[in-house]
Structures are given as C-alpha cells and as structure tokens.
GROMACS .gro file of C-alpha atoms in nm:
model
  352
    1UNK     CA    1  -5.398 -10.619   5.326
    2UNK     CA    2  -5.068 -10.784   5.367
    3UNK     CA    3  -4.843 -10.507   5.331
    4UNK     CA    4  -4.547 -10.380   5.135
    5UNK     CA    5  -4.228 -10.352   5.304
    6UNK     CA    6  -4.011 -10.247   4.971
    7UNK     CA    7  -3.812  -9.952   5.035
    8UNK     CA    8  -3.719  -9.966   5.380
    9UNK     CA    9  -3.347  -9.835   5.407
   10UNK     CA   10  -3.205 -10.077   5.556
   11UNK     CA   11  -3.205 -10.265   5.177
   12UNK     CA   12  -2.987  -9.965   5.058
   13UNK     CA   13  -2.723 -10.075   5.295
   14UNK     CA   14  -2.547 -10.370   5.122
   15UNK     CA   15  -2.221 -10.405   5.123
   16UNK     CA   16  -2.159 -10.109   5.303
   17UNK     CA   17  -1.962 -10.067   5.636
   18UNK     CA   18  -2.273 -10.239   5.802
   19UNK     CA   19  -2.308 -10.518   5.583
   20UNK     CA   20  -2.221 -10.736   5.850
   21UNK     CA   21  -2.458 -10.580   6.081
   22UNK     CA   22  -2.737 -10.825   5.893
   23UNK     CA   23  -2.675 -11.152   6.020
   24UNK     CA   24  -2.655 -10.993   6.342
   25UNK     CA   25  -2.957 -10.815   6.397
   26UNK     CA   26  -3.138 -10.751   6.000
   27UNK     CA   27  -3.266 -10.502   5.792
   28UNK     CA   28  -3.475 -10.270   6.023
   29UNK     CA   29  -3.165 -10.230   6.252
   30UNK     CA   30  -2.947 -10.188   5.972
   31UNK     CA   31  -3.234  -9.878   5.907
   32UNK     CA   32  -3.235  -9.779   6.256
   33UNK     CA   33  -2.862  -9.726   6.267
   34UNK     CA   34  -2.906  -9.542   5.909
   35UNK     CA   35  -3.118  -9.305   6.033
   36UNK     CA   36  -2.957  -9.255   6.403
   37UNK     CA   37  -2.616  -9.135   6.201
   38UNK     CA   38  -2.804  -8.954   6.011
   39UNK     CA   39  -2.991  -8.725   6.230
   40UNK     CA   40  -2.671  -8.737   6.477
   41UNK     CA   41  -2.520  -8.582   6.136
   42UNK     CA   42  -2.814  -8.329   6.102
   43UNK     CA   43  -2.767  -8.211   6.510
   44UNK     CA   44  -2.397  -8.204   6.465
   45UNK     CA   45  -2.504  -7.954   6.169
   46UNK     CA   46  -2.752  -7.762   6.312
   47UNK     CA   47  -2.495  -7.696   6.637
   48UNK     CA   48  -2.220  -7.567   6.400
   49UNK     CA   49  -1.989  -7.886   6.472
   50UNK     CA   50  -2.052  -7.903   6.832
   51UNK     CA   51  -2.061  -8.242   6.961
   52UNK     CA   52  -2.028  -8.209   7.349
   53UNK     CA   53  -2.372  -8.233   7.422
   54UNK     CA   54  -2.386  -8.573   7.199
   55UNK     CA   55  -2.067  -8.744   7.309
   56UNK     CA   56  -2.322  -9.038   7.396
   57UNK     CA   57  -2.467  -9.069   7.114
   58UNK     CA   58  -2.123  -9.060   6.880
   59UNK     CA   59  -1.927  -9.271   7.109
   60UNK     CA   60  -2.234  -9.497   7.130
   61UNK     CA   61  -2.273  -9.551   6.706
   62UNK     CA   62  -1.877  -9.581   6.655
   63UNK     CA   63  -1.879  -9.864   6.935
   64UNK     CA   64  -2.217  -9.990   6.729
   65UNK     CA   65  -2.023  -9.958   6.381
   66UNK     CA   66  -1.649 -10.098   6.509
   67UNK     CA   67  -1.791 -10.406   6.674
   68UNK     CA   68  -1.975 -10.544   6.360
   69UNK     CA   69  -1.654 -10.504   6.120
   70UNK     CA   70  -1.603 -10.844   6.206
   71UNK     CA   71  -1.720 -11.111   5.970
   72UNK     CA   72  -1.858 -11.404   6.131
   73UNK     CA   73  -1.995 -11.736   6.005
   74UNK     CA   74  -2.236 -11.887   6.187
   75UNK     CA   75  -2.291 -12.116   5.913
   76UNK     CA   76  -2.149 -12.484   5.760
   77UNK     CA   77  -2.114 -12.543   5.433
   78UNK     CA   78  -2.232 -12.905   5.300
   79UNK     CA   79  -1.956 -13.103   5.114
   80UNK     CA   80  -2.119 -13.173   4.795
   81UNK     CA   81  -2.245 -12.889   4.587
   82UNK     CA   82  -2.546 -12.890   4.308
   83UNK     CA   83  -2.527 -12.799   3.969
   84UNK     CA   84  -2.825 -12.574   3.830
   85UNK     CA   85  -2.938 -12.367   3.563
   86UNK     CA   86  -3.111 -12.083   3.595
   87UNK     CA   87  -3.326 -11.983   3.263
   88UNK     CA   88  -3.426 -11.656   3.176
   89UNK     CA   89  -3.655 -11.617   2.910
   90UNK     CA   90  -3.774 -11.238   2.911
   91UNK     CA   91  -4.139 -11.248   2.819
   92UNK     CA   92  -4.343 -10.902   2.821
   93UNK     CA   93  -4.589 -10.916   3.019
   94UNK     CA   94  -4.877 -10.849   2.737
   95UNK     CA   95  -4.697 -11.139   2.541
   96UNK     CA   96  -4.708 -11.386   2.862
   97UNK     CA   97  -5.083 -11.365   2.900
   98UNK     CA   98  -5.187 -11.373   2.565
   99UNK     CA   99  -5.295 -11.749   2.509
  100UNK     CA  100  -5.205 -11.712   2.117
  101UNK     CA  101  -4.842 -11.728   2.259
  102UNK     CA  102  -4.825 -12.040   2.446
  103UNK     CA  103  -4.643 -12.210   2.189
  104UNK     CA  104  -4.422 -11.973   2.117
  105UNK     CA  105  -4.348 -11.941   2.519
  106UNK     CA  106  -4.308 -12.307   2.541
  107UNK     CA  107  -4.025 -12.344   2.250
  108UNK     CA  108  -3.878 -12.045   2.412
  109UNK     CA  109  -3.837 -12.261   2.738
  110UNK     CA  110  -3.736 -12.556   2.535
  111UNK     CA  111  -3.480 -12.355   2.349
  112UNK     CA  112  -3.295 -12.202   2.658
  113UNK     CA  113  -3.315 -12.549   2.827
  114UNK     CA  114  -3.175 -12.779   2.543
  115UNK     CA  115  -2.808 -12.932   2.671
  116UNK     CA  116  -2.777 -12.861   2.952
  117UNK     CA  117  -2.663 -13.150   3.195
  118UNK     CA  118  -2.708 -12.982   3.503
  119UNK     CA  119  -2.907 -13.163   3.837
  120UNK     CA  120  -3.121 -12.907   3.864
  121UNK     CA  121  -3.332 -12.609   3.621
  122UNK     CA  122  -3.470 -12.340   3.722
  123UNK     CA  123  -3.758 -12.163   3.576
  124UNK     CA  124  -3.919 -11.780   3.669
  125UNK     CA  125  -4.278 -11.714   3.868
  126UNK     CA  126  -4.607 -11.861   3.623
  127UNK     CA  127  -4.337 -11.971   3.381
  128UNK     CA  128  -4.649 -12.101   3.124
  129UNK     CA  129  -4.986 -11.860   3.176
  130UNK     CA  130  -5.181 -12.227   3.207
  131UNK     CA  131  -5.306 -12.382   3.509
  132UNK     CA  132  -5.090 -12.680   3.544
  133UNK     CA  133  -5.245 -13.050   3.522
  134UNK     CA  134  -5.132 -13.338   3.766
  135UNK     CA  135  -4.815 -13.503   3.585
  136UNK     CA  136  -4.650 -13.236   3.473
  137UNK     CA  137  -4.621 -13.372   3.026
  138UNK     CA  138  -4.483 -13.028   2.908
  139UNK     CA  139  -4.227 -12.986   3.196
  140UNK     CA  140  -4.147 -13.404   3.158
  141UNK     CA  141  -4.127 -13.461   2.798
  142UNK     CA  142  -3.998 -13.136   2.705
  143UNK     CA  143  -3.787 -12.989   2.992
  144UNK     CA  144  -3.646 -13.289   3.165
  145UNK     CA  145  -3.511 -13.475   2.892
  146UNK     CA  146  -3.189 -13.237   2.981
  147UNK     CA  147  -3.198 -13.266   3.347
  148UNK     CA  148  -3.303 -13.518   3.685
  149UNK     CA  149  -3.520 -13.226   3.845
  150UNK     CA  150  -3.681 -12.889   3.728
  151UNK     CA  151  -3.847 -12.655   3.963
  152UNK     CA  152  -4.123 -12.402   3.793
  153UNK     CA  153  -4.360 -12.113   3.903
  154UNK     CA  154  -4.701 -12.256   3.843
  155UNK     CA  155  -5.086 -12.175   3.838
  156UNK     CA  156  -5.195 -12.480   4.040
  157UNK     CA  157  -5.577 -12.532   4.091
  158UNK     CA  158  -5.714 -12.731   4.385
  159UNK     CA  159  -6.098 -12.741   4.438
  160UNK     CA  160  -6.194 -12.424   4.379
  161UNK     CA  161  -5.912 -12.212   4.504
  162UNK     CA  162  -5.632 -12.098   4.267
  163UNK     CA  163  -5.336 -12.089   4.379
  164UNK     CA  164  -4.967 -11.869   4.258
  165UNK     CA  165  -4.759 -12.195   4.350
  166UNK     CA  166  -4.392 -12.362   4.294
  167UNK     CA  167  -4.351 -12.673   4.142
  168UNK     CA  168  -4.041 -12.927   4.248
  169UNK     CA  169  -4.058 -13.207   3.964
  170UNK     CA  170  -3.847 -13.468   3.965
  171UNK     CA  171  -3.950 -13.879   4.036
  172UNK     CA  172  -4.263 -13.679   4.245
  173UNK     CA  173  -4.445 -13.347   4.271
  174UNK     CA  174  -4.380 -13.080   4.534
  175UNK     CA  175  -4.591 -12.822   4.558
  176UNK     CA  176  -4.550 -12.458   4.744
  177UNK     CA  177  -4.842 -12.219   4.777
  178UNK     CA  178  -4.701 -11.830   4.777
  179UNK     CA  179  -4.915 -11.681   5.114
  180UNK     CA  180  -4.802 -11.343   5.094
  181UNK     CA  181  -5.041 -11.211   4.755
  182UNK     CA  182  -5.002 -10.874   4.597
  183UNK     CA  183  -5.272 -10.651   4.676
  184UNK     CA  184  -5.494 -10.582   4.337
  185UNK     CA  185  -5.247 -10.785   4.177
  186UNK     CA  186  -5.295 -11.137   4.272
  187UNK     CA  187  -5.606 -11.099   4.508
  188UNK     CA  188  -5.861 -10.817   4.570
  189UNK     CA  189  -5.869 -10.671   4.913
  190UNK     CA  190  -6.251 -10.577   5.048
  191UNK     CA  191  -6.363 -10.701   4.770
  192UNK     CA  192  -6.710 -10.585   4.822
  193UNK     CA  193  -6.585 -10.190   4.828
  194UNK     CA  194  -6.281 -10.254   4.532
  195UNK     CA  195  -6.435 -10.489   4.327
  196UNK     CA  196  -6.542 -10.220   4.041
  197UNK     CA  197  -6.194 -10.122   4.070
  198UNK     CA  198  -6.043 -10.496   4.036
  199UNK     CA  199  -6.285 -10.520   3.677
  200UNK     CA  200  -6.151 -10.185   3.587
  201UNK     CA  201  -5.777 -10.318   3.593
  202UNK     CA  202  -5.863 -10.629   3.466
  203UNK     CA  203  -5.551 -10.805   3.577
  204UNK     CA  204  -5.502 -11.164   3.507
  205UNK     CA  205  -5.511 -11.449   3.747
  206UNK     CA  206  -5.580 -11.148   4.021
  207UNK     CA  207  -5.834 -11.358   4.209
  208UNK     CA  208  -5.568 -11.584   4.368
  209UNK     CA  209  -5.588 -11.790   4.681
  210UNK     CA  210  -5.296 -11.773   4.981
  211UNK     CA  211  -5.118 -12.070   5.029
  212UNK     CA  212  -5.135 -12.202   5.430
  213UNK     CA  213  -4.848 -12.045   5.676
  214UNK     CA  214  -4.752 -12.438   5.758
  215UNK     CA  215  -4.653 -12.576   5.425
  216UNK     CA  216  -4.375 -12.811   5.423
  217UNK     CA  217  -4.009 -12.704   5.260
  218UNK     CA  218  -3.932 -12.892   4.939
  219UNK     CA  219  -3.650 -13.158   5.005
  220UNK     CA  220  -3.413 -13.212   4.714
  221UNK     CA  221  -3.144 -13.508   4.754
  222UNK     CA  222  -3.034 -13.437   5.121
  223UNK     CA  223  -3.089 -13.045   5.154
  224UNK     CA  224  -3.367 -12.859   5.203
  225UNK     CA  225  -3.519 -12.596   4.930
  226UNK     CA  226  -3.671 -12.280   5.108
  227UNK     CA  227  -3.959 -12.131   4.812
  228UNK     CA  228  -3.981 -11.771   4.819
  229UNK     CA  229  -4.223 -11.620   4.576
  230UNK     CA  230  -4.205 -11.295   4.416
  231UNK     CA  231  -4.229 -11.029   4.688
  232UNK     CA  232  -4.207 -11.289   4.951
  233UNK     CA  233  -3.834 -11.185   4.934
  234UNK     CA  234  -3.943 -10.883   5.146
  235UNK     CA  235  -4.044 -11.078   5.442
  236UNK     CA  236  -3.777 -11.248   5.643
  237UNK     CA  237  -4.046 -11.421   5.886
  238UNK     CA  238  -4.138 -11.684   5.544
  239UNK     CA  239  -3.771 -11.789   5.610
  240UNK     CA  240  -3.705 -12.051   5.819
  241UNK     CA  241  -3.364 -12.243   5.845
  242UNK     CA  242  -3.226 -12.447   6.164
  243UNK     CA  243  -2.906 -12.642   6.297
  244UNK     CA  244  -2.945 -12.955   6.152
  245UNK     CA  245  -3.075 -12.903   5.785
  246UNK     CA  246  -2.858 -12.811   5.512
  247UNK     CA  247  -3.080 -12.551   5.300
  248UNK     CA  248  -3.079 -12.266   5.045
  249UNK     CA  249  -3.296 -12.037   4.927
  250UNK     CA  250  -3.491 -12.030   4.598
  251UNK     CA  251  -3.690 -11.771   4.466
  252UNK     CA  252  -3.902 -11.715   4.152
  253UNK     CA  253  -4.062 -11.408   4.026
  254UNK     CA  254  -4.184 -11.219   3.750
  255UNK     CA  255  -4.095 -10.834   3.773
  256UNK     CA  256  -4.200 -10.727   3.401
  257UNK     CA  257  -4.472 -10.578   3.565
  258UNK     CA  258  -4.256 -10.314   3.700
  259UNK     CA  259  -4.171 -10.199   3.340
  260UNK     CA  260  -3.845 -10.019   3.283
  261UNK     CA  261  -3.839  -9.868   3.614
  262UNK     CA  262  -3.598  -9.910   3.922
  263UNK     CA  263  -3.772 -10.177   4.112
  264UNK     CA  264  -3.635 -10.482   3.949
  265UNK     CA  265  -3.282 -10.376   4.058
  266UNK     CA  266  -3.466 -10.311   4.415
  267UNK     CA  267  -3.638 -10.679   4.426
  268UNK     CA  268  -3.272 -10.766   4.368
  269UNK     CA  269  -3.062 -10.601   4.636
  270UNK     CA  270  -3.394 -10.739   4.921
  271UNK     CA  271  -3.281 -11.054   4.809
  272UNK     CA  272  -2.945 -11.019   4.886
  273UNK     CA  273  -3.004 -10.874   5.207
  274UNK     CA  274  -3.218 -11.198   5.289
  275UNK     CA  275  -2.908 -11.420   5.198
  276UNK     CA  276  -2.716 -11.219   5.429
  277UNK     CA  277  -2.944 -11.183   5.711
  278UNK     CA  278  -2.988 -11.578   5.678
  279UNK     CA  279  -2.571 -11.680   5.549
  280UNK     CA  280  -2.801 -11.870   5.307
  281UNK     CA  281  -2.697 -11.916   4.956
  282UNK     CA  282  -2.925 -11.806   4.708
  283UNK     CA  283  -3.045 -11.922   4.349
  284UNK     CA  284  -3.317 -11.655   4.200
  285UNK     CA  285  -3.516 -11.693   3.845
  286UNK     CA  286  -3.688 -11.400   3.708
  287UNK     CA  287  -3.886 -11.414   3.421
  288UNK     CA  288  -3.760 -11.037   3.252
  289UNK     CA  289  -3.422 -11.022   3.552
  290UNK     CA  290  -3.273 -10.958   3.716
  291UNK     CA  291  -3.198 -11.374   3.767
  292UNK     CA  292  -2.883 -11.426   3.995
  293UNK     CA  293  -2.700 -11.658   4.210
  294UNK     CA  294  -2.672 -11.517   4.528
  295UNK     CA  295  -2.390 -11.624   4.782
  296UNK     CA  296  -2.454 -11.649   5.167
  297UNK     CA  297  -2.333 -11.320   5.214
  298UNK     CA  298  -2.541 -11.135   4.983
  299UNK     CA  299  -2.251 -11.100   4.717
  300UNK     CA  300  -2.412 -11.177   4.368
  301UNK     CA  301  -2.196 -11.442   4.193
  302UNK     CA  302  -2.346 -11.443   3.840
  303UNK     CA  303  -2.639 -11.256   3.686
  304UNK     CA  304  -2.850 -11.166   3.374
  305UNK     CA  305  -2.925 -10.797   3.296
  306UNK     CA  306  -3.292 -10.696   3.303
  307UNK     CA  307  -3.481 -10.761   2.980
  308UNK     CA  308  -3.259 -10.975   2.849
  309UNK     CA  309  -3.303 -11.281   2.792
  310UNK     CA  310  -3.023 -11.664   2.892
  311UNK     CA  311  -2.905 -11.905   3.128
  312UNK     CA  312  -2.707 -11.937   3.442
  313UNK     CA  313  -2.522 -12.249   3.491
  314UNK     CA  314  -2.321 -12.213   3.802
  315UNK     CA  315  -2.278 -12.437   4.114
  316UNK     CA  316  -2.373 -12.383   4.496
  317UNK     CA  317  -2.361 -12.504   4.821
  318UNK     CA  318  -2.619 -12.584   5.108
  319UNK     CA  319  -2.547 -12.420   5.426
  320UNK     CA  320  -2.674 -12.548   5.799
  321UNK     CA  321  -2.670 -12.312   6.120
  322UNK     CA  322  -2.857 -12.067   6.286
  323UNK     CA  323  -2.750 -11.646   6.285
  324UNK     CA  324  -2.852 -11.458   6.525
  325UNK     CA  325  -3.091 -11.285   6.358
  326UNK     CA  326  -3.265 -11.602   6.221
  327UNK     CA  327  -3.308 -11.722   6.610
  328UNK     CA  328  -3.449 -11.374   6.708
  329UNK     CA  329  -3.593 -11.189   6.420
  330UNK     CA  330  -3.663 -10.805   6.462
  331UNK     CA  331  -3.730 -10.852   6.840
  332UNK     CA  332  -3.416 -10.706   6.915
  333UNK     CA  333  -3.486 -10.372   6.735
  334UNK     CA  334  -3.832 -10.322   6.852
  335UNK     CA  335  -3.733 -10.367   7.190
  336UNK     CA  336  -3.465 -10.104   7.155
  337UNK     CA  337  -3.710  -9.886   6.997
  338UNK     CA  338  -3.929  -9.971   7.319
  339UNK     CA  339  -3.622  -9.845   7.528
  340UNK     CA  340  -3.630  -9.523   7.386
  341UNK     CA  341  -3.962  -9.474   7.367
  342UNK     CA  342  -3.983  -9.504   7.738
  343UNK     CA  343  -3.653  -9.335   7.832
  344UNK     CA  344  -3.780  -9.024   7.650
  345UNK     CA  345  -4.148  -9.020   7.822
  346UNK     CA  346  -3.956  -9.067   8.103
  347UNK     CA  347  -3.734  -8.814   8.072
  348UNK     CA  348  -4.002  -8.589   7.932
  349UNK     CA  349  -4.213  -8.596   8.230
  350UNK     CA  350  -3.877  -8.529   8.446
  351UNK     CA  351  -3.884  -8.180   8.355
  352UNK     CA  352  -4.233  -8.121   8.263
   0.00000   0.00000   0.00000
C-alpha cells in the first residue's frame, strides 16, 4: 500500500494565524500545534479556567504562535514570467471512459483550446482515455496550432508496463511517470488475496505501473516544471526544489471520481498548502475542478468552480530558494514528538 495522507489537520489550517507556520516547519506541525491548543483548551476546560498548573504549556504555544506572524520569503522570483492556459473541460467520469466518446472529448479539447496565444496549455490527468502513441498527432495538429508547448495527463505504454504519466510536448517529448498509485484505483494491492475484488469493481486502467522515484523534472525554457499527479499533491517528499533552479509546480488530476462530495475542495486546499510549504507558485488542471493558479503562498489567484467546465489564462512566475521546511522535511516534528515521548516515560517512571 502506499498510503493516504488526505485529511490530516494540518490542511484545514490555511490562511489562518499559522499560515506562515508552513514554510517553516509543514503540515504535520501545523497539526501538532492544532491539536496541542486544542487539548490545552480541553484541560483549561476540564479545570474550570485554571491555568496555573499549565503556565508552560500556554506561555510555550503563544511564544510558538507570535514568532511565526512574520512573513518571510525565502524565495526569488525569476524576471520573466510565462503565459498559460489552463483548460477545464468537465467530463463525467462514465462519459470519459466510454470509447464511443472520444471524438466528442477531443472537439471538446479543441474547442476550449482554439485562440489562445498563450506559451504554454495545460490539460487535466488522462486528458484522452487512449494510450498515447510516440509523436503526439492529436495534441500537434490539433492542440498546438494555438500554442509553442502543451503539457497533458497521458496513458503512456512502455513494454509491457502501463503507466498514469505527464506529457511535456513542445519541439520534444517529456515524459513523467506518477509513482504514488491509488490503491484499487490505479493498481491492485496483494493482488493474489484482492484480485476477485479488483474484477468486481471493474475500474478502468486500474492495473497501472509506478513510475521510478529518480525521474528527471521537465525543463521548460530556463525553469524547471515539478509534475505532481493527482494525489501526489499529498506528499511533500515528491517535491523537490533547490537554490539554483527557478521552478514551479504543476499538477494534473482528475477528481470526478469523488462525485459531488467534499473532496475536490479538499484536493484543493493540500495543494495550496504544498505551494506554501514550498513558496512555489502553482498552476493545477483538473479535469471536473477545481483548476487554479496557485501563488507561492498558497493564496489561489484564479479558479474554475467544480463541474464546470473553461479556461484560465493568467501569468506566473518561477521561484528559486530553499524554505526551511523544503531543506528538512518533517524531521523537525518527529523529533519533537520523540522529545515528548521520552520526557513523559521519563517522567512516568519518576514517580512510578
């Protein structure tokens, strides 16, 4: 299994008074501080308002919450921004996978794409339900008559491994693999024990391959393109920026398969909490919504509603530099969680 790490608090956090905890330290201390206010909240409570007995911990969060009001950059901005449209085209999921659509799904891109004279579109997760063929003659005779470059989610096939992938298209192919697969969704795990289960659900494409940990970042005129797939928004360690390399963040999905429920709006807000915890501008397609363009401090500049269907046309800039938190990832927390652990059994065993 590769996990699921959707509703952890931290995410509900944005834009509050520790929104500027994230570049610091992420989204699991941003939780950990959550949930230390909260209990201290619950003792305070349960005590009838006395405190004495937790001046430590009070004084201790206030310091926590006063220090990070400050807003820091720790990023550069490049000089020269790039214009991009992001399309939209809201495609039910029983329509998408029905092969008597294709057509109609291909007009549908050509329709949202015609005039625009942007550098770069932008298309959602498995834009066409087709595994795409070397040369691209749908995305170059169709798409980029309107723009230099066009990045798409793609089925790509090589050997005999299928792969959920991210195309780059422009004078040459780039390809990304996604690694982190959706349980029963994309791949089947123990596949001798659920495999009745995986015919029973009969989900398409949901024998997928992972994509290797050391693929190379796309490279578009002089920045750097970081792919995120679909729920690879929810794991800040596929994420990787540095000093000297102007970047920003693109990520494709397809959240129709979360219905009219609240999880698009979720996928949404982890996405902006990655742009934070990285000061990473960031450009997101989504095939149903919620598509946005994300600024490097998680702040969403322009959107499209869920099920709806458009184009973004905005502009945005690269940014280079390290935050803390990209330099030391969630070692910080768990080694405070460490802290405590052992204080406690320390202190436990004190007065056993």
């Amino acid at each position: 299994f590769t996990g699921f790490p959707w509703l952890i608090i931290g995410y509900s956090q944005i834009h509050t008074i520790f929104g500027n905890m994230y570049p610091f330290l992420g989204s699991y201390f941003v939780s950990f501080i959550t949930v230390l206010i909260s209990t201290y909240i619950v003792i305070v409570f349960l005590n009838k308002g006395k405190i004495l007995h937790n001046k430590i911990i009070f004084l201790s969060t206030i310091s926590i919450i006063s220090i990070f009001q400050y807003n820091i950059s720790w990023v550069e901005d490049s000089d020269k921004s790039i214009s991009f449209t992001i399309i939209q085209p809201n495609i039910k999921q029983d329509d998408k996978f029905n092969m008597s659509n294709l057509n109609k799904i291909e007009n549908k891109y050509i329709s949202l794409s015609k005039d625009t004279e942007n550098e770069l579109i932008i298309m959602p997760e498995t834009a066409l339900p087709v595994v795409y063929k070397t040369g691209g003659t749908f995305y170059r005779e169709k798409i980029l008559k309107e723009s230099n470059s066009l990045i798409s989610g793609i089925f790509r096939r090589e050997k005999n491994h299928i792969f959920n992938s991210m195309l780059l298209l422009d004078n040459k192919e780039q390809f990304y693999d996604k690694r982190h697969l959706v349980p029963f969704g994309e791949y089947t795990p123990l596949k001798s024990i659920f495999e009745p289960l995986a015919q029973i659900l009969a989900i398409p494409m949901s024998n997928l391959s992972p994509g290797n940990s050391g693929q190379n970042i796309f490279t578009f005129q002089n920045i750097r393109l970081i792919p995120i797939i679909c729920y690879e928004s929810a794991y800040s360690s596929l994420i990787e920026t540095n000093n000297n390399d102007y970047s920003v963040i693109v990520n494709l999905s397809n959240d129709s398969w979360f219905g009219n429920s609240l999880a698009p709006h979720q996928h949404l807000q982890i996405t902006q909490v990655r742009a934070a915890e990285f000061q990473r501008n960031l450009i997101r397609s989504a095939n149903t919504g919620i598509s946005a363009h994300i600024n490097k401090h998680g702040v969403i500049i322009k959107k499209l509603d869920y099920n709806t269907s458009g184009v973004i046309e905005s502009d945005i800039f690269a940014t280079k530099g390290s935050t803390p938190f990209s330099r030391f990832g969630d070692y910080p927390v768990l080694m405070l969680i460490f802290i405590i652990i052992i204080f406690y059994v320390v202190r436990i065993r004190k007065y056993e």
